[in-house]
Amino acid sequence: MGNEPTKRFEMTGLRRTANAVVSGFVKYGVCLPELHLLTTRGRKSGFLRTIPLSVLDSDRGRFLVSPYGEVDWVRNLRQDGFATLRQGGWIELISVRELGAEEAAPLLKEYLDHPRAAMVGLYFETPPDAPEEAFAAEAERHPVFEIVRSTTIRI
């Protein structure tokens, strides 16, 4: 990653198709344990928007990390402060709080210390083996939300 420019996220047709396929698997619970479907209410349209997302389960709690920066689901969450997570036959109603750079830095390092870094590592300027202090600047570009309250129901 060193001198390479950071990749910019673009929602392409291929990515939409991949998200649809992954979403189908997550909907029926045939996926990795950290994958969930995040549903937020659109801040302008009011329509529900759903994307597959990897939830970070840490010893500090549970967190939603935006590896692609300030994308639509981040802006929707900032406005509402709540969403749903779905995996298989379970839906979790969540309330979130956005973390500051100091709180988010160690979580971003932990997020990249996972096989998922092969997919999302290109969107970070800081390499996964960098010290935690280096991730403070990354926190400005990659919002992190703490799940502060949740209620799980079976559907």
Backbone as JSON, one array per atom type, in Angstrom:
{
  "sequence": "MGNEPTKRFEMTGLRRTANAVVSGFVKYGVCLPELHLLTTRGRKSGFLRTIPLSVLDSDRGRFLVSPYGEVDWVRNLRQDGFATLRQGGWIELISVRELGAEEAAPLLKEYLDHPRAAMVGLYFETPPDAPEEAFAAEAERHPVFEIVRSTTIRI",
  "N": [[0.8, -1.19, 0.0], [1.96, 1.31, 0.6], [3.25, 3.61, -1.38], [1.3, 3.61, -3.25], [-1.63, 4.96, -4.81], [-4.68, 5.56, -3.01], [-7.49, 3.56, -3.54], [-10.56, 4.56, -5.01], [-13.95, 4.28, -4.13], [-16.41, 2.9, -6.22], [-19.69, 2.32, -7.27], [-20.36, -0.14, -9.25], [-21.86, -1.96, -12.01], [-21.11, -4.63, -11.83], [-20.43, -4.81, -9.12], [-22.93, -4.28, -7.96], [-24.32, -6.55, -8.81], [-22.79, -8.56, -7.53], [-23.29, -7.82, -4.85], [-26.05, -8.37, -4.77], [-26.08, -11.16, -5.09], [-24.56, -12.02, -2.84], [-26.21, -10.94, -0.85], [-28.47, -12.56, -1.11], [-27.51, -15.03, -0.14], [-26.87, -14.28, 2.51], [-29.37, -13.56, 3.45], [-30.6, -16.02, 3.76], [-28.99, -17.13, 5.65], [-26.68, -18.49, 4.89], [-23.72, -17.96, 5.12], [-20.69, -16.21, 6.12], [-20.14, -15.73, 9.67], [-19.88, -12.99, 10.38], [-21.11, -11.52, 8.42], [-23.88, -9.52, 7.53], [-27.12, -8.22, 6.59], [-27.53, -4.91, 6.19], [-29.99, -2.59, 6.77], [-31.15, 0.56, 6.04], [-33.0, 3.65, 6.32], [-33.62, 5.67, 3.56], [-32.28, 8.91, 3.43], [-33.28, 10.98, 1.88], [-35.26, 9.93, 0.11], [-36.72, 8.22, 1.73], [-37.14, 5.56, 1.31], [-36.44, 2.1, 2.01], [-33.14, 0.9, 2.21], [-30.87, -1.63, 1.45], [-27.87, -3.36, 2.12], [-25.14, -5.74, 1.93], [-23.02, -6.23, 4.73], [-20.07, -6.35, 6.69], [-19.91, -7.01, 10.04], [-18.1, -5.84, 12.78], [-17.11, -7.7, 15.39], [-15.89, -7.12, 18.42], [-13.75, -7.19, 21.37], [-14.42, -4.91, 22.61], [-16.99, -4.37, 21.93], [-19.69, -4.24, 19.5], [-19.45, -3.23, 16.1], [-20.04, -1.12, 13.25], [-18.3, -0.69, 10.36], [-17.2, 1.47, 7.83], [-15.7, 0.58, 5.1], [-15.42, 1.74, 2.63], [-15.55, 4.45, 2.86], [-17.37, 7.56, 3.13], [-20.24, 6.61, 2.35], [-23.58, 5.99, 1.0], [-25.07, 4.5, 2.99], [-23.83, 5.28, 5.32], [-24.37, 8.04, 5.48], [-27.15, 7.87, 5.7], [-27.42, 6.52, 8.17], [-26.27, 8.4, 9.88], [-28.2, 10.37, 9.84], [-30.59, 9.11, 10.79], [-29.81, 7.33, 12.93], [-30.5, 4.78, 13.59], [-31.03, 1.35, 12.53], [-31.49, -1.82, 10.8], [-30.2, -5.11, 11.2], [-29.81, -8.06, 9.42], [-29.67, -11.58, 9.37], [-30.03, -14.67, 8.09], [-32.85, -16.12, 9.59], [-33.16, -14.12, 11.49], [-33.65, -10.87, 12.73], [-32.2, -7.88, 13.72], [-32.78, -5.06, 15.52], [-31.2, -2.0, 15.66], [-29.52, 0.65, 17.42], [-27.23, 3.27, 16.89], [-24.02, 4.87, 17.48], [-21.82, 7.29, 16.35], [-18.3, 7.06, 16.27], [-15.47, 8.94, 17.47], [-12.24, 9.96, 16.1], [-10.12, 9.07, 17.77], [-11.25, 6.97, 19.24], [-12.01, 5.29, 17.17], [-9.69, 4.54, 15.78], [-8.12, 2.21, 16.86], [-10.02, 0.25, 16.31], [-10.31, 0.29, 13.54], [-7.82, -0.71, 12.84], [-8.05, -3.28, 13.89], [-10.16, -4.15, 12.3], [-8.94, -4.35, 9.8], [-7.18, -6.36, 10.33], [-7.8, -9.02, 9.4], [-9.05, -11.56, 7.2], [-10.73, -10.16, 5.44], [-9.38, -7.93, 4.66], [-8.13, -8.33, 2.26], [-10.03, -7.68, 0.37], [-10.94, -5.06, 1.06], [-8.72, -3.6, 1.77], [-7.43, -2.04, -0.15], [-8.71, 0.37, -0.1], [-7.81, 1.79, 2.01], [-5.31, 3.98, 3.24], [-3.41, 3.46, 5.13], [-1.34, 0.76, 5.97], [-2.23, -2.6, 7.11], [-0.43, -3.51, 9.09], [0.52, -1.29, 10.38], [1.14, 1.0, 13.18], [-1.33, 1.69, 15.79], [-1.72, 4.48, 16.08], [-1.39, 5.51, 13.54], [-3.76, 4.99, 12.33], [-5.55, 6.92, 13.1], [-5.84, 9.06, 11.32], [-7.07, 7.7, 9.27], [-9.55, 7.27, 10.35], [-10.98, 9.55, 9.88], [-11.7, 9.27, 7.24], [-13.0, 6.84, 7.12], [-15.79, 6.1, 8.49], [-16.86, 4.91, 11.73], [-19.24, 3.13, 13.53], [-20.68, 2.53, 16.65], [-22.6, -0.1, 17.92], [-25.04, 0.56, 20.04], [-27.43, -0.18, 21.19], [-29.53, -2.96, 20.94], [-32.1, -5.11, 19.68], [-33.15, -8.32, 19.18], [-35.08, -10.24, 16.95], [-36.96, -13.1, 15.89], [-37.82, -14.12, 12.65]],
  "CA": [[0.0, 0.0, 0.0], [2.86, 2.42, 0.76], [3.19, 4.76, -2.27], [0.2, 3.45, -4.18], [-2.78, 5.81, -4.47], [-5.82, 4.86, -2.42], [-8.56, 3.3, -4.5], [-11.81, 5.27, -4.73], [-15.07, 3.36, -4.27], [-17.42, 3.16, -7.25], [-20.72, 1.29, -7.35], [-20.45, -0.57, -10.65], [-22.85, -3.01, -12.27], [-20.57, -5.88, -11.3], [-20.55, -4.77, -7.66], [-24.37, -4.43, -7.65], [-24.64, -7.96, -9.01], [-22.15, -9.3, -6.44], [-24.06, -7.52, -3.63], [-27.32, -9.09, -4.84], [-25.8, -12.58, -4.86], [-24.17, -12.16, -1.42], [-27.4, -10.65, -0.05], [-29.31, -13.75, -1.14], [-26.94, -16.0, 0.79], [-26.99, -13.77, 3.88], [-30.81, -13.6, 3.77], [-30.94, -17.38, 4.2], [-28.05, -17.56, 6.68], [-25.61, -19.29, 4.33], [-22.67, -16.96, 4.98], [-19.79, -16.06, 7.26], [-20.88, -15.2, 10.82], [-19.85, -11.54, 10.52], [-21.89, -10.88, 7.35], [-25.27, -9.2, 7.81], [-27.74, -7.27, 5.69], [-27.82, -3.65, 6.87], [-31.08, -1.85, 6.14], [-31.32, 1.92, 6.55], [-34.02, 4.41, 5.61], [-33.0, 6.7, 2.74], [-32.45, 10.22, 4.06], [-34.04, 11.85, 0.98], [-36.44, 9.26, -0.45], [-37.49, 7.51, 2.75], [-37.21, 4.14, 0.97], [-35.48, 1.26, 2.71], [-31.96, 0.55, 1.41], [-30.22, -2.79, 2.07], [-26.58, -3.78, 1.57], [-24.41, -6.67, 2.79], [-21.98, -5.53, 5.48], [-19.35, -7.15, 7.68], [-19.98, -6.4, 11.38], [-16.9, -6.1, 13.57], [-17.33, -8.13, 16.77], [-14.63, -6.88, 19.13], [-13.9, -7.29, 22.82], [-14.95, -3.6, 23.03], [-18.4, -4.29, 21.54], [-19.97, -4.51, 18.09], [-19.27, -2.0, 15.36], [-20.21, -1.06, 11.81], [-17.18, 0.05, 9.79], [-17.37, 1.77, 6.42], [-14.4, 0.46, 4.44], [-15.41, 2.51, 1.39], [-15.66, 5.88, 3.15], [-18.7, 8.12, 3.41], [-21.17, 6.13, 1.32], [-24.98, 6.3, 1.33], [-25.57, 3.94, 4.25], [-23.25, 6.09, 6.4], [-25.16, 9.28, 5.56], [-28.48, 7.51, 6.2], [-27.29, 6.22, 9.6], [-26.02, 9.66, 10.59], [-29.45, 11.11, 9.95], [-31.57, 8.38, 11.61], [-29.23, 6.78, 14.15], [-30.92, 3.4, 13.81], [-31.12, 0.52, 11.32], [-31.68, -3.22, 11.12], [-29.24, -6.09, 10.69], [-30.49, -9.34, 9.21], [-28.89, -12.75, 8.98], [-30.91, -15.83, 8.19], [-34.19, -15.81, 10.09], [-33.07, -13.19, 12.62], [-33.51, -9.43, 12.46], [-31.74, -7.15, 14.9], [-33.03, -3.62, 15.46], [-30.04, -1.42, 16.33], [-29.24, 2.08, 17.52], [-25.78, 3.42, 16.75], [-23.35, 6.12, 17.84], [-20.59, 7.42, 15.57], [-17.12, 7.23, 17.11], [-14.45, 9.9, 17.08], [-11.02, 9.39, 15.52], [-9.32, 8.38, 18.78], [-11.93, 5.71, 19.56], [-12.13, 4.47, 15.97], [-8.39, 4.1, 15.26], [-7.8, 0.8, 17.13], [-11.02, -0.62, 15.68], [-9.96, 0.19, 12.13], [-6.68, -1.63, 12.77], [-8.62, -4.62, 14.12], [-10.99, -4.47, 11.12], [-8.05, -4.76, 8.71], [-6.44, -7.54, 10.75], [-8.79, -10.05, 9.12], [-8.98, -11.88, 5.76], [-11.47, -9.2, 4.63], [-8.45, -6.9, 4.21], [-7.81, -8.59, 0.85], [-11.04, -6.98, -0.43], [-11.13, -3.65, 1.38], [-7.45, -2.96, 2.1], [-7.07, -1.07, -1.18], [-9.4, 1.64, 0.16], [-7.14, 2.39, 3.16], [-3.95, 4.45, 2.99], [-2.55, 2.89, 6.16], [-1.27, -0.71, 5.87], [-2.75, -3.28, 8.3], [0.58, -3.72, 10.13], [0.95, 0.01, 10.93], [0.7, 1.19, 14.58], [-2.68, 2.23, 15.97], [-1.73, 5.93, 15.92], [-1.49, 5.81, 12.12], [-5.15, 4.81, 11.9], [-6.36, 8.08, 13.5], [-6.16, 9.79, 10.08], [-8.01, 6.86, 8.52], [-10.87, 7.39, 10.97], [-11.66, 10.68, 9.24], [-12.19, 8.82, 5.94], [-13.73, 5.58, 7.26], [-16.6, 6.21, 9.71], [-17.1, 3.72, 12.54], [-20.42, 3.29, 14.37], [-20.84, 1.54, 17.72], [-23.99, -0.53, 18.15], [-25.23, 0.84, 21.47], [-28.62, -0.86, 21.67], [-30.07, -3.87, 19.93], [-33.15, -6.05, 20.02], [-33.18, -9.34, 18.14], [-36.35, -10.96, 16.83], [-36.97, -14.2, 14.92], [-38.9, -13.95, 11.66]],
  "C": [[0.84, 1.25, 0.0], [2.66, 3.61, -0.15], [2.05, 4.67, -3.27], [-0.94, 4.4, -3.81], [-3.92, 4.97, -3.91], [-6.92, 4.74, -3.46], [-9.82, 4.03, -4.06], [-12.97, 4.3, -5.0], [-16.02, 3.84, -5.37], [-18.4, 1.99, -7.27], [-20.93, 0.96, -8.83], [-21.55, -1.62, -10.79], [-22.4, -4.35, -11.71], [-20.7, -5.93, -9.78], [-22.01, -4.91, -7.23], [-24.8, -5.89, -7.77], [-24.05, -8.81, -7.88], [-22.9, -9.07, -5.13], [-25.38, -8.27, -3.61], [-27.13, -10.57, -4.55], [-25.46, -12.82, -3.39], [-25.39, -11.94, -0.53], [-28.34, -11.85, 0.0], [-28.82, -14.81, -0.17], [-27.11, -15.57, 2.24], [-28.44, -13.85, 4.34], [-31.23, -14.97, 4.31], [-29.93, -17.95, 5.19], [-26.91, -18.43, 6.2], [-24.43, -18.35, 4.05], [-21.73, -17.02, 6.19], [-20.53, -15.42, 8.43], [-20.89, -13.68, 10.93], [-20.66, -10.8, 9.46], [-23.35, -10.72, 7.76], [-25.8, -8.34, 6.67], [-28.11, -6.04, 6.52], [-28.91, -2.93, 6.1], [-31.23, -0.51, 6.83], [-32.45, 2.58, 5.76], [-33.32, 5.53, 4.85], [-33.29, 8.09, 3.3], [-33.25, 11.17, 3.19], [-35.35, 11.2, 0.54], [-37.33, 8.64, 0.62], [-37.63, 6.03, 2.47], [-36.15, 3.37, 1.76], [-34.38, 0.83, 1.75], [-31.21, -0.56, 2.15], [-28.92, -3.13, 1.34], [-25.97, -4.85, 2.48], [-23.25, -5.94, 3.45], [-21.36, -6.48, 6.5], [-19.36, -6.4, 9.01], [-18.73, -6.81, 12.15], [-17.31, -6.44, 15.0], [-16.0, -8.05, 17.49], [-14.85, -7.11, 20.62], [-14.43, -5.97, 23.4], [-16.43, -3.45, 22.71], [-18.58, -4.68, 20.08], [-20.0, -3.2, 17.33], [-19.57, -2.19, 13.88], [-19.09, -0.17, 11.28], [-17.45, 0.26, 8.31], [-16.02, 1.71, 5.72], [-14.28, 1.34, 3.2], [-15.6, 4.01, 1.62], [-17.09, 6.3, 3.43], [-19.63, 7.79, 2.26], [-22.59, 6.36, 1.82], [-25.44, 5.75, 2.66], [-25.02, 4.72, 5.44], [-24.07, 7.37, 6.58], [-26.56, 9.0, 6.1], [-28.44, 7.24, 7.7], [-27.05, 7.49, 10.41], [-27.31, 10.43, 10.8], [-30.42, 10.42, 10.93], [-31.01, 7.91, 12.95], [-29.68, 5.36, 14.47], [-31.06, 2.69, 12.47], [-31.49, -0.89, 11.75], [-30.54, -4.03, 10.51], [-29.99, -7.41, 10.56], [-29.47, -10.39, 8.83], [-29.77, -13.96, 9.19], [-32.3, -15.4, 8.64], [-34.22, -14.86, 11.26], [-32.91, -11.77, 12.13], [-33.17, -8.75, 13.77], [-31.99, -5.66, 14.66], [-31.93, -2.94, 16.27], [-30.12, 0.1, 16.37], [-27.74, 2.22, 17.53], [-25.32, 4.8, 17.21], [-22.06, 6.17, 17.03], [-19.42, 7.73, 16.5], [-16.21, 8.32, 16.56], [-13.2, 9.19, 16.61], [-10.22, 8.59, 16.54], [-9.93, 7.03, 19.14], [-11.91, 4.75, 18.37], [-10.8, 3.88, 15.5], [-8.05, 2.64, 15.59], [-8.79, -0.18, 16.49], [-10.77, -0.77, 14.19], [-8.79, -0.77, 11.93], [-7.18, -3.07, 12.93], [-9.45, -5.07, 12.92], [-10.11, -4.97, 9.97], [-7.21, -5.98, 9.07], [-7.35, -8.76, 10.62], [-8.66, -10.38, 7.63], [-9.75, -10.9, 4.87], [-10.57, -8.1, 4.08], [-8.05, -7.11, 2.75], [-8.78, -7.85, -0.06], [-11.04, -5.48, -0.2], [-9.83, -2.9, 1.67], [-7.01, -1.91, 1.11], [-7.67, 0.31, -0.93], [-8.82, 2.37, 1.37], [-5.74, 2.83, 2.76], [-2.95, 3.82, 3.94], [-2.52, 1.37, 6.02], [-1.73, -1.37, 7.18], [-1.73, -3.46, 9.42], [1.11, -2.42, 10.73], [0.49, 0.13, 12.39], [-0.68, 1.85, 14.65], [-2.76, 3.73, 15.72], [-1.9, 6.33, 14.45], [-2.93, 5.71, 11.62], [-6.05, 5.98, 12.31], [-6.76, 8.9, 12.27], [-7.16, 9.01, 9.24], [-9.43, 7.01, 9.06], [-11.66, 8.55, 10.38], [-12.32, 10.23, 7.93], [-13.05, 7.56, 6.01], [-14.54, 5.62, 8.57], [-16.82, 4.86, 10.4], [-18.27, 4.03, 13.47], [-20.45, 2.17, 15.4], [-22.32, 1.19, 17.83], [-24.22, -0.42, 19.65], [-26.45, 0.13, 22.05], [-29.13, -1.76, 20.58], [-31.15, -4.77, 20.53], [-33.26, -7.04, 18.87], [-34.53, -10.05, 18.16], [-36.21, -12.04, 15.75], [-38.11, -13.97, 13.95], [-39.25, -15.28, 11.02]]
}
